[in-house]
Amino acid sequence: QVQLQESGPGLVKPSQTLSLTCTVSGGSISSGGYYWSWIRQHPGKGLEWIGYIYYSGSTYYNPSLKSRVTISVDTSKNQFSLKLSSVTAADTAVYYCARGMTTVTSDIWGQGTMVTVSS
Amino acid sequence: DIQMTQSPSSLSASVGDRVTITCRASQSISSYLNWYQQKPGKAPKLLIYAASSLQSGVPSRFSGSGSGTDFTLTISSLQPEDFATYYCQQSYSTPRFGPGTKVDIK
């Protein structure tokens, strides 16, 4: 079955760029038909959708984060990645990657990775 | 920007109870509404999509209804494994989740 696993630094300094990768196993991103999303959850809070990418490279970002977000895909590695620039403490959150059976209806999620923004 | 609200924000219930959670959108979203369940320290799990379609593998005690601006998630007979936080999500425009409803043991 398809599984997703986030990876990346757990600590990022303010003003730097947060970079995370999601590795997909059990299925191929390049087979199409699914959308690959990033979603985050601030500690003790609700969920915030960040954006998605299709295997072709087309993307859609949350307008509230659009100026700082880049999502990319590497089909040769079966991975997709998130970059969030100019981070502040407000970006401290658990970051999830997920597969969308439609653009934003996420049926399979990674376990999540906690990222803390602190000097 | 479509805002989502949920009620109640929390509820206490007993095993076997019928539980209903409401989600309201600030404008019509047709049937573009999903429900997720999240347990502490775990990723959310898709329960219902398109307002009333049961995701594969989800027990039939879960059901969803509604369209337009008002939606409900119903658990017909609460089981011990159902104690969790439930989120609605609109997928009509830029996706936004509701604030969540925590279901705990009475």
Tab-separated table of N, CA, C and O in Angstrom, chain B residues 15-92:
chain	number	residue	atom	x	y	z
B	15	VAL	N	-20.005	5.296	25.232
B	15	VAL	CA	-20.010	4.240	24.220
B	15	VAL	C	-21.456	3.845	23.926
B	15	VAL	O	-22.266	3.671	24.855
B	16	GLY	N	-21.777	3.760	22.661
B	16	GLY	CA	-23.128	3.426	22.230
B	16	GLY	C	-23.989	4.633	21.902
B	16	GLY	O	-25.047	4.486	21.284
B	17	ASP	N	-23.567	5.825	22.294
B	17	ASP	CA	-24.330	7.033	22.001
B	17	ASP	C	-24.313	7.354	20.520
B	17	ASP	O	-23.373	7.036	19.805
B	18	ARG	N	-25.364	8.043	20.092
B	18	ARG	CA	-25.406	8.623	18.756
B	18	ARG	C	-24.855	10.036	18.869
B	18	ARG	O	-25.304	10.825	19.719
B	19	VAL	N	-23.880	10.346	18.039
B	19	VAL	CA	-23.197	11.640	18.106
B	19	VAL	C	-23.354	12.369	16.772
B	19	VAL	O	-23.159	11.774	15.704
B	20	THR	N	-23.671	13.649	16.865
B	20	THR	CA	-23.799	14.474	15.664
B	20	THR	C	-22.939	15.725	15.811
B	20	THR	O	-23.015	16.419	16.825
B	21	ILE	N	-22.136	15.987	14.806
B	21	ILE	CA	-21.276	17.167	14.752
B	21	ILE	C	-21.699	17.987	13.542
B	21	ILE	O	-21.941	17.437	12.458
B	22	THR	N	-21.768	19.290	13.730
B	22	THR	CA	-22.210	20.185	12.671
B	22	THR	C	-21.063	21.034	12.155
B	22	THR	O	-20.205	21.488	12.925
B	23	CYS	N	-21.058	21.250	10.861
B	23	CYS	CA	-20.073	22.113	10.198
B	23	CYS	C	-20.831	23.088	9.315
B	23	CYS	O	-21.765	22.693	8.601
B	24	ARG	N	-20.456	24.353	9.387
B	24	ARG	CA	-21.140	25.376	8.596
B	24	ARG	C	-20.114	26.186	7.812
B	24	ARG	O	-19.088	26.605	8.356
B	25	ALA	N	-20.393	26.413	6.549
B	25	ALA	CA	-19.550	27.241	5.689
B	25	ALA	C	-20.132	28.640	5.582
B	25	ALA	O	-21.350	28.809	5.634
B	26	SER	N	-19.259	29.624	5.404
B	26	SER	CA	-19.708	31.019	5.344
B	26	SER	C	-20.404	31.355	4.032
B	26	SER	O	-21.058	32.387	3.923
B	27	GLN	N	-20.269	30.488	3.033
B	27	GLN	CA	-21.019	30.610	1.786
B	27	GLN	C	-21.181	29.211	1.205
B	27	GLN	O	-20.527	28.268	1.664
B	28	SER	N	-22.022	29.100	0.212
B	28	SER	CA	-22.307	27.779	-0.334
B	28	SER	C	-21.065	27.108	-0.923
B	28	SER	O	-20.301	27.723	-1.670
B	29	ILE	N	-20.876	25.854	-0.545
B	29	ILE	CA	-19.769	25.067	-1.083
B	29	ILE	C	-20.295	23.806	-1.766
B	29	ILE	O	-19.556	22.825	-1.921
B	30	SER	N	-21.576	23.829	-2.139
B	30	SER	CA	-22.197	22.662	-2.764
B	30	SER	C	-21.976	21.434	-1.864
B	30	SER	O	-22.318	21.473	-0.686
B	31	SER	N	-21.382	20.394	-2.399
B	31	SER	CA	-21.082	19.207	-1.579
B	31	SER	C	-19.592	18.998	-1.398
B	31	SER	O	-19.132	17.887	-1.130
B	32	TYR	N	-18.825	20.081	-1.545
B	32	TYR	CA	-17.371	19.991	-1.452
B	32	TYR	C	-16.918	20.037	0.005
B	32	TYR	O	-16.249	20.979	0.453
B	33	LEU	N	-17.261	18.999	0.727
B	33	LEU	CA	-16.997	18.979	2.160
B	33	LEU	C	-16.487	17.594	2.570
B	33	LEU	O	-17.095	16.567	2.218
B	34	ASN	N	-15.363	17.593	3.273
B	34	ASN	CA	-14.767	16.350	3.766
B	34	ASN	C	-14.742	16.347	5.285
B	34	ASN	O	-14.725	17.411	5.913
B	35	TRP	N	-14.710	15.158	5.854
B	35	TRP	CA	-14.563	14.984	7.304
B	35	TRP	C	-13.352	14.117	7.598
B	35	TRP	O	-13.146	13.085	6.962
B	36	TYR	N	-12.572	14.545	8.599
B	36	TYR	CA	-11.389	13.811	9.032
B	36	TYR	C	-11.489	13.540	10.533
B	36	TYR	O	-12.062	14.333	11.282
B	37	GLN	N	-10.854	12.451	10.932
B	37	GLN	CA	-10.711	12.098	12.344
B	37	GLN	C	-9.232	12.167	12.695
B	37	GLN	O	-8.390	11.676	11.946
B	38	GLN	N	-8.907	12.764	13.827
B	38	GLN	CA	-7.513	12.810	14.264
B	38	GLN	C	-7.406	12.391	15.719
B	38	GLN	O	-8.103	12.931	16.577
B	39	LYS	N	-6.528	11.453	15.972
B	39	LYS	CA	-6.226	11.028	17.338
B	39	LYS	C	-4.919	11.669	17.768
B	39	LYS	O	-4.080	12.018	16.915
B	40	PRO	N	-4.709	11.839	19.075
B	40	PRO	CA	-3.510	12.544	19.553
B	40	PRO	C	-2.222	11.940	19.008
B	40	PRO	O	-2.021	10.717	19.054
B	41	GLY	N	-1.356	12.801	18.492
B	41	GLY	CA	-0.068	12.370	17.986
B	41	GLY	C	-0.110	11.655	16.652
B	41	GLY	O	0.919	11.161	16.188
B	42	LYS	N	-1.277	11.613	16.033
B	42	LYS	CA	-1.428	10.913	14.756
B	42	LYS	C	-1.873	11.865	13.653
B	42	LYS	O	-2.392	12.946	13.918
B	43	ALA	N	-1.676	11.424	12.426
B	43	ALA	CA	-2.153	12.199	11.290
B	43	ALA	C	-3.666	12.060	11.163
B	43	ALA	O	-4.248	11.060	11.601
B	44	PRO	N	-4.301	13.051	10.578
B	44	PRO	CA	-5.734	12.920	10.308
B	44	PRO	C	-6.020	11.744	9.373
B	44	PRO	O	-5.174	11.338	8.589
B	45	LYS	N	-7.256	11.254	9.493
B	45	LYS	CA	-7.716	10.133	8.672
B	45	LYS	C	-9.004	10.562	7.973
B	45	LYS	O	-9.921	11.076	8.624
B	46	LEU	N	-9.058	10.361	6.665
B	46	LEU	CA	-10.244	10.729	5.902
B	46	LEU	C	-11.386	9.762	6.208
B	46	LEU	O	-11.234	8.544	6.081
B	47	LEU	N	-12.528	10.332	6.623
B	47	LEU	CA	-13.716	9.515	6.912
B	47	LEU	C	-14.762	9.616	5.798
B	47	LEU	O	-15.290	8.605	5.329
B	48	ILE	N	-15.098	10.842	5.454
B	48	ILE	CA	-16.186	11.148	4.525
B	48	ILE	C	-15.670	12.168	3.519
B	48	ILE	O	-15.012	13.143	3.900
B	49	TYR	N	-15.972	11.964	2.240
B	49	TYR	CA	-15.643	12.959	1.231
B	49	TYR	C	-16.900	13.295	0.434
B	49	TYR	O	-17.875	12.535	0.437
B	50	ALA	N	-16.857	14.424	-0.211
B	50	ALA	CA	-18.014	14.906	-0.980
B	50	ALA	C	-19.288	14.863	-0.146
B	50	ALA	O	-20.345	14.448	-0.624
B	51	ALA	N	-19.165	15.284	1.093
B	51	ALA	CA	-20.272	15.450	2.045
B	51	ALA	C	-20.875	14.158	2.580
B	51	ALA	O	-21.223	14.084	3.758
B	52	SER	N	-20.983	13.137	1.728
B	52	SER	CA	-21.719	11.953	2.181
B	52	SER	C	-21.135	10.620	1.723
B	52	SER	O	-21.724	9.571	1.996
B	53	SER	N	-20.000	10.652	1.045
B	53	SER	CA	-19.391	9.407	0.559
B	53	SER	C	-18.430	8.844	1.598
B	53	SER	O	-17.502	9.539	2.031
B	54	LEU	N	-18.655	7.604	1.961
B	54	LEU	CA	-17.832	6.959	2.976
B	54	LEU	C	-16.521	6.486	2.365
B	54	LEU	O	-16.515	5.739	1.380
B	55	GLN	N	-15.416	6.917	2.942
B	55	GLN	CA	-14.105	6.488	2.461
B	55	GLN	C	-13.950	4.984	2.673
B	55	GLN	O	-14.423	4.427	3.678
B	56	SER	N	-13.282	4.336	1.744
B	56	SER	CA	-13.047	2.901	1.829
B	56	SER	C	-12.405	2.525	3.157
B	56	SER	O	-11.450	3.164	3.609
B	57	GLY	N	-12.933	1.489	3.790
B	57	GLY	CA	-12.375	0.988	5.036
B	57	GLY	C	-12.922	1.647	6.293
B	57	GLY	O	-12.620	1.200	7.404
B	58	VAL	N	-13.710	2.697	6.126
B	58	VAL	CA	-14.278	3.402	7.287
B	58	VAL	C	-15.584	2.708	7.703
B	58	VAL	O	-16.417	2.411	6.847
B	59	PRO	N	-15.752	2.455	8.991
B	59	PRO	CA	-16.963	1.750	9.443
B	59	PRO	C	-18.247	2.484	9.062
B	59	PRO	O	-18.296	3.717	9.047
B	60	SER	N	-19.283	1.707	8.812
B	60	SER	CA	-20.547	2.272	8.343
B	60	SER	C	-21.296	3.042	9.421
B	60	SER	O	-22.311	3.684	9.122
B	61	ARG	N	-20.829	3.019	10.660
B	61	ARG	CA	-21.474	3.830	11.705
B	61	ARG	C	-21.222	5.326	11.483
B	61	ARG	O	-21.901	6.157	12.074
B	62	PHE	N	-20.241	5.641	10.631
B	62	PHE	CA	-19.984	7.028	10.273
B	62	PHE	C	-20.810	7.386	9.035
B	62	PHE	O	-20.842	6.630	8.059
B	63	SER	N	-21.455	8.531	9.074
B	63	SER	CA	-22.177	9.015	7.909
B	63	SER	C	-22.129	10.530	7.866
B	63	SER	O	-21.957	11.198	8.897
B	64	GLY	N	-22.253	11.056	6.664
B	64	GLY	CA	-22.248	12.491	6.471
B	64	GLY	C	-23.439	12.919	5.636
B	64	GLY	O	-23.919	12.154	4.801
B	65	SER	N	-23.873	14.135	5.876
B	65	SER	CA	-24.992	14.663	5.097
B	65	SER	C	-24.848	16.172	4.978
B	65	SER	O	-24.038	16.795	5.679
B	66	GLY	N	-25.656	16.734	4.094
B	66	GLY	CA	-25.687	18.176	3.927
B	66	GLY	C	-25.229	18.628	2.570
B	66	GLY	O	-24.628	17.868	1.808
B	67	SER	N	-25.535	19.881	2.277
B	67	SER	CA	-25.053	20.534	1.061
B	67	SER	C	-25.268	22.029	1.220
B	67	SER	O	-26.036	22.455	2.092
B	68	GLY	N	-24.588	22.783	0.387
B	68	GLY	CA	-24.714	24.229	0.505
B	68	GLY	C	-23.834	24.771	1.601
B	68	GLY	O	-22.613	24.844	1.438
B	69	THR	N	-24.410	25.127	2.736
B	69	THR	CA	-23.625	25.685	3.830
B	69	THR	C	-23.654	24.849	5.109
B	69	THR	O	-22.836	25.078	5.995
B	70	ASP	N	-24.581	23.920	5.222
B	70	ASP	CA	-24.745	23.180	6.474
B	70	ASP	C	-24.544	21.680	6.293
B	70	ASP	O	-25.169	21.066	5.427
B	71	PHE	N	-23.681	21.128	7.132
B	71	PHE	CA	-23.294	19.725	7.012
B	71	PHE	C	-23.257	19.068	8.393
B	71	PHE	O	-23.051	19.733	9.401
B	72	THR	N	-23.461	17.770	8.394
B	72	THR	CA	-23.367	17.035	9.650
B	72	THR	C	-22.581	15.748	9.465
B	72	THR	O	-22.622	15.118	8.400
B	73	LEU	N	-21.848	15.388	10.509
B	73	LEU	CA	-21.201	14.085	10.627
B	73	LEU	C	-21.914	13.369	11.770
B	73	LEU	O	-22.043	13.929	12.863
B	74	THR	N	-22.360	12.167	11.516
B	74	THR	CA	-23.052	11.381	12.531
B	74	THR	C	-22.311	10.079	12.780
B	74	THR	O	-21.895	9.404	11.830
B	75	ILE	N	-22.140	9.774	14.049
B	75	ILE	CA	-21.639	8.462	14.458
B	75	ILE	C	-22.820	7.766	15.106
B	75	ILE	O	-23.315	8.216	16.147
B	76	SER	N	-23.283	6.692	14.509
B	76	SER	CA	-24.553	6.109	14.942
B	76	SER	C	-24.467	5.439	16.309
B	76	SER	O	-25.427	5.465	17.080
B	77	SER	N	-23.341	4.837	16.597
B	77	SER	CA	-23.146	4.169	17.884
B	77	SER	C	-21.669	4.287	18.236
B	77	SER	O	-20.836	3.543	17.713
B	78	LEU	N	-21.362	5.213	19.124
B	78	LEU	CA	-19.967	5.566	19.420
B	78	LEU	C	-19.212	4.369	19.992
B	78	LEU	O	-19.690	3.684	20.904
B	79	GLN	N	-18.049	4.122	19.442
B	79	GLN	CA	-17.178	3.043	19.902
B	79	GLN	C	-15.957	3.613	20.609
B	79	GLN	O	-15.598	4.773	20.396
B	80	PRO	N	-15.291	2.806	21.433
B	80	PRO	CA	-14.133	3.338	22.183
B	80	PRO	C	-13.062	3.955	21.293
B	80	PRO	O	-12.423	4.936	21.683
B	81	GLU	N	-12.895	3.408	20.099
B	81	GLU	CA	-11.850	3.921	19.200
B	81	GLU	C	-12.260	5.215	18.500
B	81	GLU	O	-11.466	5.798	17.759
B	82	ASP	N	-13.482	5.679	18.727
B	82	ASP	CA	-13.963	6.890	18.067
B	82	ASP	C	-13.673	8.161	18.857
B	82	ASP	O	-13.946	9.267	18.370
B	83	PHE	N	-13.140	8.024	20.057
B	83	PHE	CA	-12.827	9.216	20.833
B	83	PHE	C	-11.619	9.893	20.188
B	83	PHE	O	-10.519	9.326	20.121
B	84	ALA	N	-11.840	11.088	19.680
B	84	ALA	CA	-10.863	11.758	18.829
B	84	ALA	C	-11.364	13.176	18.545
B	84	ALA	O	-12.413	13.586	19.050
B	85	THR	N	-10.610	13.903	17.735
B	85	THR	CA	-11.039	15.213	17.254
B	85	THR	C	-11.427	15.087	15.791
B	85	THR	O	-10.739	14.415	15.016
B	86	TYR	N	-12.535	15.712	15.447
B	86	TYR	CA	-13.077	15.620	14.092
B	86	TYR	C	-13.033	16.994	13.427
B	86	TYR	O	-13.429	17.997	14.034
B	87	TYR	N	-12.531	17.019	12.197
B	87	TYR	CA	-12.416	18.252	11.438
B	87	TYR	C	-13.208	18.145	10.135
B	87	TYR	O	-13.138	17.124	9.434
B	88	CYS	N	-13.898	19.220	9.797
B	88	CYS	CA	-14.452	19.314	8.456
B	88	CYS	C	-13.470	20.130	7.604
B	88	CYS	O	-12.640	20.874	8.139
B	89	GLN	N	-13.543	19.961	6.302
B	89	GLN	CA	-12.679	20.677	5.364
B	89	GLN	C	-13.475	20.981	4.113
B	89	GLN	O	-14.067	20.072	3.520
B	90	GLN	N	-13.467	22.241	3.701
B	90	GLN	CA	-14.117	22.554	2.426
B	90	GLN	C	-13.098	22.440	1.312
B	90	GLN	O	-11.958	22.888	1.462
B	91	SER	N	-13.517	21.824	0.215
B	91	SER	CA	-12.641	21.653	-0.944
B	91	SER	C	-13.225	22.376	-2.158
B	91	SER	O	-12.901	22.038	-3.299
B	92	TYR	N	-14.060	23.366	-1.901
B	92	TYR	CA	-14.701	24.124	-2.979
B	92	TYR	C	-13.753	25.168	-3.561
B	92	TYR	O	-13.700	25.380	-4.771
